[in-house]
Coordinates of C-alpha atoms in Angstrom, one line a residue:
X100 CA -27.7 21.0 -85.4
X101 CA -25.2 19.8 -87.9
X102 CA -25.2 20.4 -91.4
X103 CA -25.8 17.2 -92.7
X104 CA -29.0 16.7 -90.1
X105 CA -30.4 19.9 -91.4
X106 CA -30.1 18.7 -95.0
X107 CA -31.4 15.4 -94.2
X108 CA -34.7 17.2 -92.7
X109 CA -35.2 18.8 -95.6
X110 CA -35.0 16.2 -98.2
X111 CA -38.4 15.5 -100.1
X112 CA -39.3 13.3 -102.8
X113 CA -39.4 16.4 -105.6
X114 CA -36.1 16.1 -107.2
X115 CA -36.5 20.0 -108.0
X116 CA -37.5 21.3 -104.4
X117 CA -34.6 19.5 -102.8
X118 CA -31.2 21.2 -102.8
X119 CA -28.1 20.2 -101.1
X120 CA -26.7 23.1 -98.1
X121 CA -24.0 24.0 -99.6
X122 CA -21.3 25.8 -97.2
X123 CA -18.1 26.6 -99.6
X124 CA -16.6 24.5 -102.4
X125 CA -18.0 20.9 -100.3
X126 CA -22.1 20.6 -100.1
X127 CA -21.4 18.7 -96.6
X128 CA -18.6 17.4 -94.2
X129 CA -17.4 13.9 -94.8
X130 CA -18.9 12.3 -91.9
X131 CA -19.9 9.7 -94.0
X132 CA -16.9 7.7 -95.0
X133 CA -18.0 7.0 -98.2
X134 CA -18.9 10.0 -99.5
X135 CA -15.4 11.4 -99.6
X136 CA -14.5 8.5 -101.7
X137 CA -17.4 9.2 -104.8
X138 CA -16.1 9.9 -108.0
X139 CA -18.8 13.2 -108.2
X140 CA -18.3 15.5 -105.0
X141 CA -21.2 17.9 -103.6
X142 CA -20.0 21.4 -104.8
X143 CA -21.2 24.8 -105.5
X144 CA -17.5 25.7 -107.5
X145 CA -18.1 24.4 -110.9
X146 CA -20.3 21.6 -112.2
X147 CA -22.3 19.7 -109.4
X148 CA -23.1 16.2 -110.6
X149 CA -24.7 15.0 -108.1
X150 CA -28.2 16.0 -108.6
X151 CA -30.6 13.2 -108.6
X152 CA -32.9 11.9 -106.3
X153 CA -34.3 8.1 -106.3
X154 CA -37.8 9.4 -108.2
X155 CA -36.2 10.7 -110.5
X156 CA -33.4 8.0 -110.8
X157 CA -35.9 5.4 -111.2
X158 CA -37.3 6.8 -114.7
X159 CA -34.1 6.9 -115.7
X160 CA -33.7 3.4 -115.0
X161 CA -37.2 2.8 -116.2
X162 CA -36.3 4.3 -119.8
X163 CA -33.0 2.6 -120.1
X164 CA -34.7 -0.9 -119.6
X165 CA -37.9 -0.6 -121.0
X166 CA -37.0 0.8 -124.1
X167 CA -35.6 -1.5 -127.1
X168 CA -36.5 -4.7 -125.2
X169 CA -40.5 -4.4 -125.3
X170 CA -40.3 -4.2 -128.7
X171 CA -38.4 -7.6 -129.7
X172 CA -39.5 -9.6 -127.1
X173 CA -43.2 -10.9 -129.0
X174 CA -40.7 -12.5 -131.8
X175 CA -38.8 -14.1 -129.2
X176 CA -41.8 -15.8 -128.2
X177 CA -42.4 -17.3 -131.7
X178 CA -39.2 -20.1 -130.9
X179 CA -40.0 -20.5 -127.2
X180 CA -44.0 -20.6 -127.2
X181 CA -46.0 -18.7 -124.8
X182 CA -45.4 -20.8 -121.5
X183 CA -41.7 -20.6 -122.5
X184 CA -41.7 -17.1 -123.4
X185 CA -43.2 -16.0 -120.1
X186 CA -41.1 -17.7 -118.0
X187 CA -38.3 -16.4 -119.7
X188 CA -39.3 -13.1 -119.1
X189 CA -40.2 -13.6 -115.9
X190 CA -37.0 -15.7 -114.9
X191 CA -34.7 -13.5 -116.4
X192 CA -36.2 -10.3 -115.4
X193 CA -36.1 -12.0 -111.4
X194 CA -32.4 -12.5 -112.0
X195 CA -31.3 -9.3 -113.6
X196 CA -33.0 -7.4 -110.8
X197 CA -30.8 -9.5 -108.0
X198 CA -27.9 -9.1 -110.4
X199 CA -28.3 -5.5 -110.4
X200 CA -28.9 -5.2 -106.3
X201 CA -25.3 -7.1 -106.0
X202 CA -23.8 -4.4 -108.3
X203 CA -25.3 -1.6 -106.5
X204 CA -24.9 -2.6 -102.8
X205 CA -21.2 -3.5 -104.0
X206 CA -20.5 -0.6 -105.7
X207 CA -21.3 1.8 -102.2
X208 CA -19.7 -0.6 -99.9
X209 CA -16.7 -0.5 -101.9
X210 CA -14.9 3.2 -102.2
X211 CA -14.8 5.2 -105.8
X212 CA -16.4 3.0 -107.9
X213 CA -18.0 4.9 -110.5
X214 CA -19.0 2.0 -113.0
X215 CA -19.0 -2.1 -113.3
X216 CA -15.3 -1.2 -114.6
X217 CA -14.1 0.3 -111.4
X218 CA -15.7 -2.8 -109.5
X219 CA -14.0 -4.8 -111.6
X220 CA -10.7 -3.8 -110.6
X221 CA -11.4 -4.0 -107.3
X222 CA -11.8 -8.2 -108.3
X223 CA -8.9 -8.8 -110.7
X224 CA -6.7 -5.3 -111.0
X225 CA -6.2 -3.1 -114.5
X226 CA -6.6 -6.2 -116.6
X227 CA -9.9 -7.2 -115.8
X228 CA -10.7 -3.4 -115.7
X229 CA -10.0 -2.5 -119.0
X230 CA -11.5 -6.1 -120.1
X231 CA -15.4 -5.2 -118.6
X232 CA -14.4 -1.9 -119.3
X233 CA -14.5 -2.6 -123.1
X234 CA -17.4 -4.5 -122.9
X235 CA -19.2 -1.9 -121.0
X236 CA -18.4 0.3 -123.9
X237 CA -19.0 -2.2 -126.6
X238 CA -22.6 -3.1 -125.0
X239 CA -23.9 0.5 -124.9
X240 CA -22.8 1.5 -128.3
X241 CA -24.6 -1.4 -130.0
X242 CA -27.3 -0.3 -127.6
X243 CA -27.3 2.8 -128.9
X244 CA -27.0 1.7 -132.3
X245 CA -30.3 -0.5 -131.5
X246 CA -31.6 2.9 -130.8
X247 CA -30.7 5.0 -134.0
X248 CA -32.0 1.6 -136.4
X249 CA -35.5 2.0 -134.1
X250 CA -35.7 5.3 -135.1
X251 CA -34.8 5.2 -139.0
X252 CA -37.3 2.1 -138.9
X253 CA -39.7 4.7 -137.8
X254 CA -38.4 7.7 -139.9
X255 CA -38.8 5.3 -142.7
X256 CA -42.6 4.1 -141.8
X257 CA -43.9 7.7 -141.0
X258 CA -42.4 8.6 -144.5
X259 CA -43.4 5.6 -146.5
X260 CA -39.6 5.3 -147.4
X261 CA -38.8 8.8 -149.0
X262 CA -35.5 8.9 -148.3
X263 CA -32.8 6.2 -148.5
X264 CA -32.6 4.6 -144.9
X265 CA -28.7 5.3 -144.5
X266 CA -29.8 9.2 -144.4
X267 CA -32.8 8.6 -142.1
X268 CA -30.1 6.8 -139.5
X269 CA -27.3 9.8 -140.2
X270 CA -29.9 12.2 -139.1
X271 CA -31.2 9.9 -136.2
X272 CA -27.4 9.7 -134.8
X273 CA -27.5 13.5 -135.4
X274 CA -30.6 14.0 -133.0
X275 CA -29.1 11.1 -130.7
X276 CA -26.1 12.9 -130.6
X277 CA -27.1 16.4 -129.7
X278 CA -29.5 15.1 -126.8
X279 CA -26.9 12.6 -125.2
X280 CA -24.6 15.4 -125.0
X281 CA -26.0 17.5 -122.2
X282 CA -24.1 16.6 -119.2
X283 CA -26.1 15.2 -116.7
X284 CA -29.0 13.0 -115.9
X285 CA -30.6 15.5 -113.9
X286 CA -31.1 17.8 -117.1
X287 CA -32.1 15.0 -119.1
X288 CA -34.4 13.6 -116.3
X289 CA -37.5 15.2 -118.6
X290 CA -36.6 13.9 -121.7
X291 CA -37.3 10.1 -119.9
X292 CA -40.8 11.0 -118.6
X293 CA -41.3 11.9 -122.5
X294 CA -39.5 9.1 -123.7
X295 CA -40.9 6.6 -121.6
X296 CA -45.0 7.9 -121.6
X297 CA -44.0 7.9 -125.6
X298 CA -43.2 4.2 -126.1
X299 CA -45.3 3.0 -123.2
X300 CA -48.4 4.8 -125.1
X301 CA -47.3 3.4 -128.7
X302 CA -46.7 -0.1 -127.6
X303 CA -50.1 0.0 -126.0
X304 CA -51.8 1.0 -129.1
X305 CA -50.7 -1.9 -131.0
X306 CA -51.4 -4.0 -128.0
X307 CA -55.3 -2.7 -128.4
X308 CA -55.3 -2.7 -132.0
X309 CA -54.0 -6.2 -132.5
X310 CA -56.4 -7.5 -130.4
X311 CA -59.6 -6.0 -133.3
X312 CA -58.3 -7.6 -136.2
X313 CA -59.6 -10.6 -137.5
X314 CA -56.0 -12.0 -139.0
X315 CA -52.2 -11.0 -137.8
X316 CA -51.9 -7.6 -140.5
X317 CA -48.9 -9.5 -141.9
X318 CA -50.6 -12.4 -142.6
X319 CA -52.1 -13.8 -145.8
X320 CA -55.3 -12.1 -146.0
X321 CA -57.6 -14.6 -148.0
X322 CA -57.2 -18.2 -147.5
X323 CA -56.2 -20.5 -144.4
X324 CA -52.9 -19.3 -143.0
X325 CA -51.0 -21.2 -139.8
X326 CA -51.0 -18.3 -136.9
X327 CA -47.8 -20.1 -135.4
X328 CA -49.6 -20.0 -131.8
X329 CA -47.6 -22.2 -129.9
X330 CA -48.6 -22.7 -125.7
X331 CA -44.9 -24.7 -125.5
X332 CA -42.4 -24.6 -128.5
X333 CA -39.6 -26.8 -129.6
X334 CA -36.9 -24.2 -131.2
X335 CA -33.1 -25.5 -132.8
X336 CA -30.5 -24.8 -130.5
X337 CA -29.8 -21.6 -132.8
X338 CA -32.9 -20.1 -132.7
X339 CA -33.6 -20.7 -128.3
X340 CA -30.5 -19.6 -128.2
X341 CA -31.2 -16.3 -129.9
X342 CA -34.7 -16.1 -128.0
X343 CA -33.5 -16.7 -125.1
X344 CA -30.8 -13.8 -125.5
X345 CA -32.9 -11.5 -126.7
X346 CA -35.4 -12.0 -124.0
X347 CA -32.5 -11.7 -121.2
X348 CA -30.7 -8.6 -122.8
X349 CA -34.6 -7.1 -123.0
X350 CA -34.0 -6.4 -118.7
X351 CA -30.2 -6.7 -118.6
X352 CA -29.0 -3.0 -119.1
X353 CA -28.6 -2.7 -115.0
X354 CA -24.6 -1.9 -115.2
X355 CA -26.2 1.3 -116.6
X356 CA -27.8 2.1 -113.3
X357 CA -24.2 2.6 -111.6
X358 CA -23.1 6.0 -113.9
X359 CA -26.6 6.9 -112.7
X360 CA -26.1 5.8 -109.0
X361 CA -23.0 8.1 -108.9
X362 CA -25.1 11.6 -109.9
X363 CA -27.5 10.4 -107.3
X364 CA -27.7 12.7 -103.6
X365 CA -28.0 10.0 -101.9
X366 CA -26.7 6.8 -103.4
X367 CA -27.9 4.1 -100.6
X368 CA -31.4 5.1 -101.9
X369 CA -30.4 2.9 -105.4
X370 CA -33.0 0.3 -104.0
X371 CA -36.4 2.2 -104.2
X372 CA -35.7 3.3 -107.4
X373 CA -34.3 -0.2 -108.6
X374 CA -37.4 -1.9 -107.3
X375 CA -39.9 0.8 -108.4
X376 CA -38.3 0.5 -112.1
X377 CA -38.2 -3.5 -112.4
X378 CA -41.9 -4.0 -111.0
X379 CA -43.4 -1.8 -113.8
X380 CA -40.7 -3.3 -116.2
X381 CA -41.8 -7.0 -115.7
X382 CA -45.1 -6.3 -115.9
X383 CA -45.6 -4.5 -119.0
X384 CA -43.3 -6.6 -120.9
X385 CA -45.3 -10.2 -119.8
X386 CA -48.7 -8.5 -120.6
X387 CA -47.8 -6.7 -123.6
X388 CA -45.9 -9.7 -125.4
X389 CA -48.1 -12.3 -124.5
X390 CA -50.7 -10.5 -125.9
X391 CA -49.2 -9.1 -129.4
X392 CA -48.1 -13.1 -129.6
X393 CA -51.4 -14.9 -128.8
X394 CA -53.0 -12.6 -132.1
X395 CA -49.8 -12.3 -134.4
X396 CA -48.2 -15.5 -133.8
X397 CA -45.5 -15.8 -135.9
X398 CA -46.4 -12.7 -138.2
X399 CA -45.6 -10.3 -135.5
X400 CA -43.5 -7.6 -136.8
X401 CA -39.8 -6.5 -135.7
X402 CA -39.9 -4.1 -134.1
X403 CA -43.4 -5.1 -133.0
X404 CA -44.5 -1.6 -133.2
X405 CA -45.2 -2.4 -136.9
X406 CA -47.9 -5.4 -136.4
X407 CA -51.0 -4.1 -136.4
X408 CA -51.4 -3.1 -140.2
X409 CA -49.8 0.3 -142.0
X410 CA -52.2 2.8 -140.3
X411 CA -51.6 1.5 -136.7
X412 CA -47.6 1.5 -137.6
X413 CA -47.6 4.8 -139.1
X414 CA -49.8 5.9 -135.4
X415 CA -47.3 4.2 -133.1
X416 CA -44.2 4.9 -134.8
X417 CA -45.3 8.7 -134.9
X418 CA -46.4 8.5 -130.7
X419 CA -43.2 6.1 -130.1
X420 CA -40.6 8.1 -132.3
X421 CA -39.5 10.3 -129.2
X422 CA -39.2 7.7 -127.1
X423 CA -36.9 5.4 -129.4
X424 CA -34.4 8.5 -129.7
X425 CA -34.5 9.0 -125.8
X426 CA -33.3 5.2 -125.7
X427 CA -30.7 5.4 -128.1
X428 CA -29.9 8.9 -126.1
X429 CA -29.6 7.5 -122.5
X430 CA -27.3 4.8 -123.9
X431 CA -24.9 7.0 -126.0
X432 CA -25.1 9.3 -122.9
X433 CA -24.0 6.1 -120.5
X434 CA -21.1 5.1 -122.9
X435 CA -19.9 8.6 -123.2
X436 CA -19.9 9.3 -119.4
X437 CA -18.3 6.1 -118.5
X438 CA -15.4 7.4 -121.4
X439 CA -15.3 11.0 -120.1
X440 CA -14.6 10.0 -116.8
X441 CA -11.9 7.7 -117.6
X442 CA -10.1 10.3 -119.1
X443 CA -10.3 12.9 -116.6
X444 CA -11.0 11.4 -113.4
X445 CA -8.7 12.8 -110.5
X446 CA -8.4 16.0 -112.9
X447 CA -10.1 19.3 -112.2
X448 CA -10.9 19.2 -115.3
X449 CA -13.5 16.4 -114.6
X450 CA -16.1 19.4 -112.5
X451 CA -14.9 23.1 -114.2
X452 CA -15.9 24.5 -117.3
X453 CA -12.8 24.1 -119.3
X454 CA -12.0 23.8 -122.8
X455 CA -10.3 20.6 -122.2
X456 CA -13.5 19.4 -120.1
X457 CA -16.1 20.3 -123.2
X458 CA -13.4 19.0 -125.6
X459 CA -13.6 15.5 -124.3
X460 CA -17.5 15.3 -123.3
X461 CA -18.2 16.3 -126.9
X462 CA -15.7 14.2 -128.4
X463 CA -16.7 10.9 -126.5
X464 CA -20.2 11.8 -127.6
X465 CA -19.4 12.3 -131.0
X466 CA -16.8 9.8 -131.6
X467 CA -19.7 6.7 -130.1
X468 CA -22.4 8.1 -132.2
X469 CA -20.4 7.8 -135.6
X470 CA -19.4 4.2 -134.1
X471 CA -22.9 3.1 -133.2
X472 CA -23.5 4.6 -136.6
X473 CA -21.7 2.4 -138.6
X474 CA -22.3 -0.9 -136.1
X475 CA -26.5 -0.4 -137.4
X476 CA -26.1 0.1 -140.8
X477 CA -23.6 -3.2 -140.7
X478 CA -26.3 -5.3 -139.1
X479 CA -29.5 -3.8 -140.1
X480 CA -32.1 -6.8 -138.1
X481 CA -33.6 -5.0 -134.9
X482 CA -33.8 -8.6 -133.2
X483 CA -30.5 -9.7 -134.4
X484 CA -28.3 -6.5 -133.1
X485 CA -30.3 -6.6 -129.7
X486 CA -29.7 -10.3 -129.3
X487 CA -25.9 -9.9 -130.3
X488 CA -25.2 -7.3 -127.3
X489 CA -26.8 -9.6 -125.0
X490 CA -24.8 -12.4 -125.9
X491 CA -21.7 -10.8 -126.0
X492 CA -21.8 -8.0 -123.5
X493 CA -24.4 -8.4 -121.3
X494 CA -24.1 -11.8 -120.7
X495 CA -21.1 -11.5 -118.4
X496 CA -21.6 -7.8 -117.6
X497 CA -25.2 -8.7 -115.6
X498 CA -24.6 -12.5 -114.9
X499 CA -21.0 -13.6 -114.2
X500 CA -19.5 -10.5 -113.1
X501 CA -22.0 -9.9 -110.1
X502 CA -21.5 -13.4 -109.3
X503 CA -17.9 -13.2 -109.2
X504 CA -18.9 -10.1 -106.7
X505 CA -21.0 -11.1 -104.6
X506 CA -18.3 -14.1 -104.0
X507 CA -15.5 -11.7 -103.5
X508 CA -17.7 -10.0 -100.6
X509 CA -19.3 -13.1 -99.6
X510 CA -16.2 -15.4 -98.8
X511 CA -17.1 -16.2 -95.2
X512 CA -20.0 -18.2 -96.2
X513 CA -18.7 -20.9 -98.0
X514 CA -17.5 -22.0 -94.4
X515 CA -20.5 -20.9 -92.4
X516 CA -23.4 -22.3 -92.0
X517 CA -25.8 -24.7 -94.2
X518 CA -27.6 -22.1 -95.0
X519 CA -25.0 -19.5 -95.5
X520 CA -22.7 -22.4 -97.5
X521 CA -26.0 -23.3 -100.0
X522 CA -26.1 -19.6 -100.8
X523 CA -22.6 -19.4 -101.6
X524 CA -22.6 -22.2 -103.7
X525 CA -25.7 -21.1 -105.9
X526 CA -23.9 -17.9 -106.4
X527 CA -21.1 -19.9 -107.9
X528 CA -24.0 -21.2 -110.7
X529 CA -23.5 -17.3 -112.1
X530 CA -20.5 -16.9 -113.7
X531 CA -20.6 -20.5 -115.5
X532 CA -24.4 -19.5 -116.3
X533 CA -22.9 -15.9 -118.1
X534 CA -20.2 -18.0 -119.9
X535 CA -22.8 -20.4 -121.2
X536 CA -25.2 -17.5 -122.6
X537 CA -22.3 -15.6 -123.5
X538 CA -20.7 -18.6 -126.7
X539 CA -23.9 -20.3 -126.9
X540 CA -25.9 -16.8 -128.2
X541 CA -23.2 -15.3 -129.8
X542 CA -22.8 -18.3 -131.6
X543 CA -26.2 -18.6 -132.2
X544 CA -26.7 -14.9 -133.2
X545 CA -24.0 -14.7 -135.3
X546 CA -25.1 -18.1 -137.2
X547 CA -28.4 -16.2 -137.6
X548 CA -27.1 -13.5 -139.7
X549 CA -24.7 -15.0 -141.5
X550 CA -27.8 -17.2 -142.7
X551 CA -30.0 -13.8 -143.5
X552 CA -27.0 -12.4 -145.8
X553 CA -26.8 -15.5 -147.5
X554 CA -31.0 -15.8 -148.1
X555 CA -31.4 -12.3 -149.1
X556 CA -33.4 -11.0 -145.4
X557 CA -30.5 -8.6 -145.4
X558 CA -29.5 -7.1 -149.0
X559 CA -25.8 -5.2 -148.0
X560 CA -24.8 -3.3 -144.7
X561 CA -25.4 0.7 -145.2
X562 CA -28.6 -0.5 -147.8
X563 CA -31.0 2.3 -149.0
X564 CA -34.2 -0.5 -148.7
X565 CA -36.9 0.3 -146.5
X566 CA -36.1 -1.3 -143.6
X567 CA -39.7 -0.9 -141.9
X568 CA -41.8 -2.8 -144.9
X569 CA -43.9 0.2 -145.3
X570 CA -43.3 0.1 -149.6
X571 CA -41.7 -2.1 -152.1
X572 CA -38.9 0.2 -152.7

C-alpha cells in the first residue's frame, strides 16, 4: 500500500485525530502534481502549516464572514426597505459564494498560488500582482480596523464611557494584536468556535429582545414617532449606493478563504467547507436583519448590537465582546500572512524557527495593527468604514477579479456552444459590475462622511466621545 492510500484511509472529519504520515522532512510523495507546487509543504522539519481540515476550515470561514457584516446590515435596510434589503442580501450573498468557488477552484488548478495576489499574476504579470496585492492588504486592514472600533464601541458601552475611546481602541489593537499573532489557523481554530457562538448568541439576544418592546429603545418614548418601516424604499443615489455596499461587503471577505485554503490538508476539499459556511451565513443574516428592521425601523442602532435599550446593549456587547476581537483577529491575522509570505516565500526561513522568521511575523503583525489603528480612529462610523472597504477593495477583489478568471480559464467557450457562449458572456457582466460598485460606493461612501464631519455626527478623528451612545459625555 502506498503512503498516500494509507493516509487517505485514515482521514476523519476530527481535525485533531487526523495526522499526516510523515516519512522524513516530506509528509507524502508528490504524486499529486499539485501538491509539489503549494506554497506550505507537508513536513515534520520545522513548522508544518498545513494543518487544517475542511470542519475546521469552514468556522474559520464562518467567523471571517459572519462577523462585522450582521451587525450593519439592519441600517442598510433603512435606504433599501425590507423587500430591497432582502434581496440584496440574498443576491449578493448568491454571487459572492460563486465568486468565491471561481477563486478557489482557480487557485488549485493553477500551481503556487497562495492568495488572490498570486492569481493575479497568473492574469496580468507583477503589475497587476502588486495592484490586488495592495488592495488585498488595504481591505483587511480596514477590516480589521472595523474590528478594533466594534470592540472600543463595546469597551465603551460595558463601561458607560470611563475611559476616553482612543485608549479603549489602543488596548483593543493591543488584544487584536497579540491573538492574530499566533501562526497558524489551526491554533487559532478555537478561538472562531468562541468567536462565532459569541456574536451569534449576542446578535440573537437583541433579535429576541427587540421583538418585546413596545417602541424601537431609540425612539421618542412618549408621543407618535414615524418607525421608518418601509416594505420598498426609494433611497438618493448616495445613500443605495452605500446600502448596497455595505450589504455586499457584509459576505464579500471570500479572497480571505485562499490564505486559509493553503494551511488546508487537503485543499480540493475548499467546497464543503465553502458551502457549509455560506448556507448558515445567508441565513442568519436575512432572518436576523429583517427582524431587528421590522421593530427598529429607522432607530436601529450601529452597530445593531446596541438597539434594544442600555441593559440589552450592555448584555450583548458583554456576550459579543469576544467575538468582535476574534473578527478583527482573523483579519489582521489574513493581512499579516498574506505580508509574511511575500517576504519570505522561496526562503527557509518561511517554515524554521528563525530570528529572521519571528522578526517578520511579528513585525507584519505589529506594523497592520498600528495602521488599522489609526485608519478607525480617522473614520470613527461602524457603517461608514465597512461600506468604504467594500467599495474600494472588495468590490474588485470578489466581483471583477473572479470574472476576469474564470474568463482567463474559460476561453474556449466564447466559441463553443449556445450554451457554453451565453455563459461566457454573462461572466463578462463581472468585471464591469465590480467597476460600477467600486466609483459608485466609494463615491457614495466618501460623500457620506464628508457630510457627517461637516453636521457634527463625527466630532474629530482620534475623539475621546463615547462612540457607543451609552452617556452624554
Amino acid at each position: 500500500m502506498s503512503l498516500r492510500t494509507a493516509s487517505t484511509n485514515n482521514h476523519s472529519s476530527d481535525d485533531e485525530k487526523v495526522q499526516p504520515n510523515y516519512g522524513t522532512g516530506v509528509a507524502e510523495p508528490y504524486e499529486d502534481p499539485m501538491e509539489e507546487n503549494e506554497v506550505f509543504k507537508k513536513t515534520k522539519e520545522g513548522v508544518d502549516f498545513r494543518t487544517v481540515g475542511w470542519p475546521r476550515a469552514s468556522v474559520i470561514f464562518l467567523k471571517v464572514i459572519f462577523a462585522t457584516g450582521v451587525l450593519s446590515i439592519p441600517s442598510a435596510m433603512y435606504s433599501l426597505g425590507a423587500l430591497g434589503g432582502a434581496l440584496s442580501v440574498v443576491g449578493w450573498g448568491a454571487l459572492n459564494t460563486y465568486t468565491a468557488v471561481v477563486q478557489g477552484d482557480f487557485r488549485n488548478s493553477h500551481p503556487g498560488c497562495h492568495s488572490i495576489a498570486d492569481m493575479a499574476a497568473v492574469l496580468g504579470g507583477n503589475v497587476l500582482k502588486e495592484i490586488v496585492g495592495a488592495l488585498f492588504l488595504i481591505a483587511y486592514v480596514l477590516c480589521a480596523g472595523s474590528g478594533i472600533l466594534g470592540v472600543s464601541i463595546g469597551l465603551n458601552a460595558l463601561s458607560s464611557h470611563a475611559a476616553c475611546t482612543v485608549w479603549w481602541a489602543f488596548i483593543a489593537t493591543i488584544v487584536v494584536a497579540a491573538t492574530a499573532s499566533v501562526r497558524k489557523f489551526h491554533q487559532i481554530g478555537w478561538l472562531t468556535w468562541a468567536g462565532f457562538i459569541s456574536i451569534f448568541l449576542a446578535v440573537f439576544i437583541v433579535v429576541v429582545a427587540v421583538t418585546t418592546l413596545d417602541r424601537p429603545a431609540a425612539a421618542p418614548q412618549t408621543g407618535d414617532f414615524d418607525l421608518g418601516y418601509h416594505i420598498i424604499g426609494h433611497p438618493t443615489f448616495i445613500a443605495g449606493m452605500t446600502a448596497s455596499a455595505t450589504i455586499f461587503v457584509s459576505s464579500a471577505g471570500t479572497s480571505a478563504f485562499l490564505p486559509v485554503i493553503s494551511e488546508m490538508r487537503q485543499p480540493k476539499d475548499f467546497r464543503k467547507a465553502l458551502f457549509t459556511c455560506m448556507a448558515i451565513v445567508q441565513a442568519a443574516y436575512l432572518s436576523f436583519a429583517l427582524v431587528v428592521y421590522k421593530w427598529c425601523g429607522q432607530w436601529v442602532a450601529s452597530p445593531s448590537l446596541g438597539s434594544a435599550g442600555p441593559t440589552i446593549k450592555k448584555v450583548s456587547y458583554g456576550i459579543g465582546l469576544i467575538g468582535l476581537i476574534v473578527s478583527a483577529t482573523l483579519y489582521l491575522h489574513v493581512a499579516a500572512k498574506y505580508l509574511f509570505v511575500r517576504i519570505l516565500r522561496n526562503s527557509p526561513h518561511l517554515q524554521q524557527n528563525t530570528m529572521v522568521h519571528w522578526g517578520t511575523w511579528l513585525g507584519c503583525t505589529i506594523g497592520l495593527s498600528s495602521i488599522s489603528f489609526i485608519l478607525a480612529e480617522a473614520i470613527p462610523i461602524f457603517n461608514y468604514l465597512i461600506a468604504l472597504t467594500g467599495s474600494v477593495c472588495f468590490a474588485p477583489l470578489a466581483i471583477a477579479l473572479p470574472g476576469c478568471l474564470w474568463l482567463y480559464d474559460h476561453g474556449s467557450y466564447r466559441t463553443g456552444s449556445i450554451g457554453q457562449k451565453a455563459i461566457y458572456y454573462a461572466h463578462c457582466i463581472l468585471p464591469p459590475l465590480g467597476a460600477f460598485l467600486c466609483v459608485g460606493g466609494t463615491y457614495a461612501t466618501v460623500q457620506l462622511i464628508i457630510d457627517a464631519y461637516a453636521n457634527g455626527l463625527i466630532g474629530s478623528a482620534f475623539s475621546c466621545a463615547d462612540n457607543s451612545n451609552s452617556s452624554g459625555h
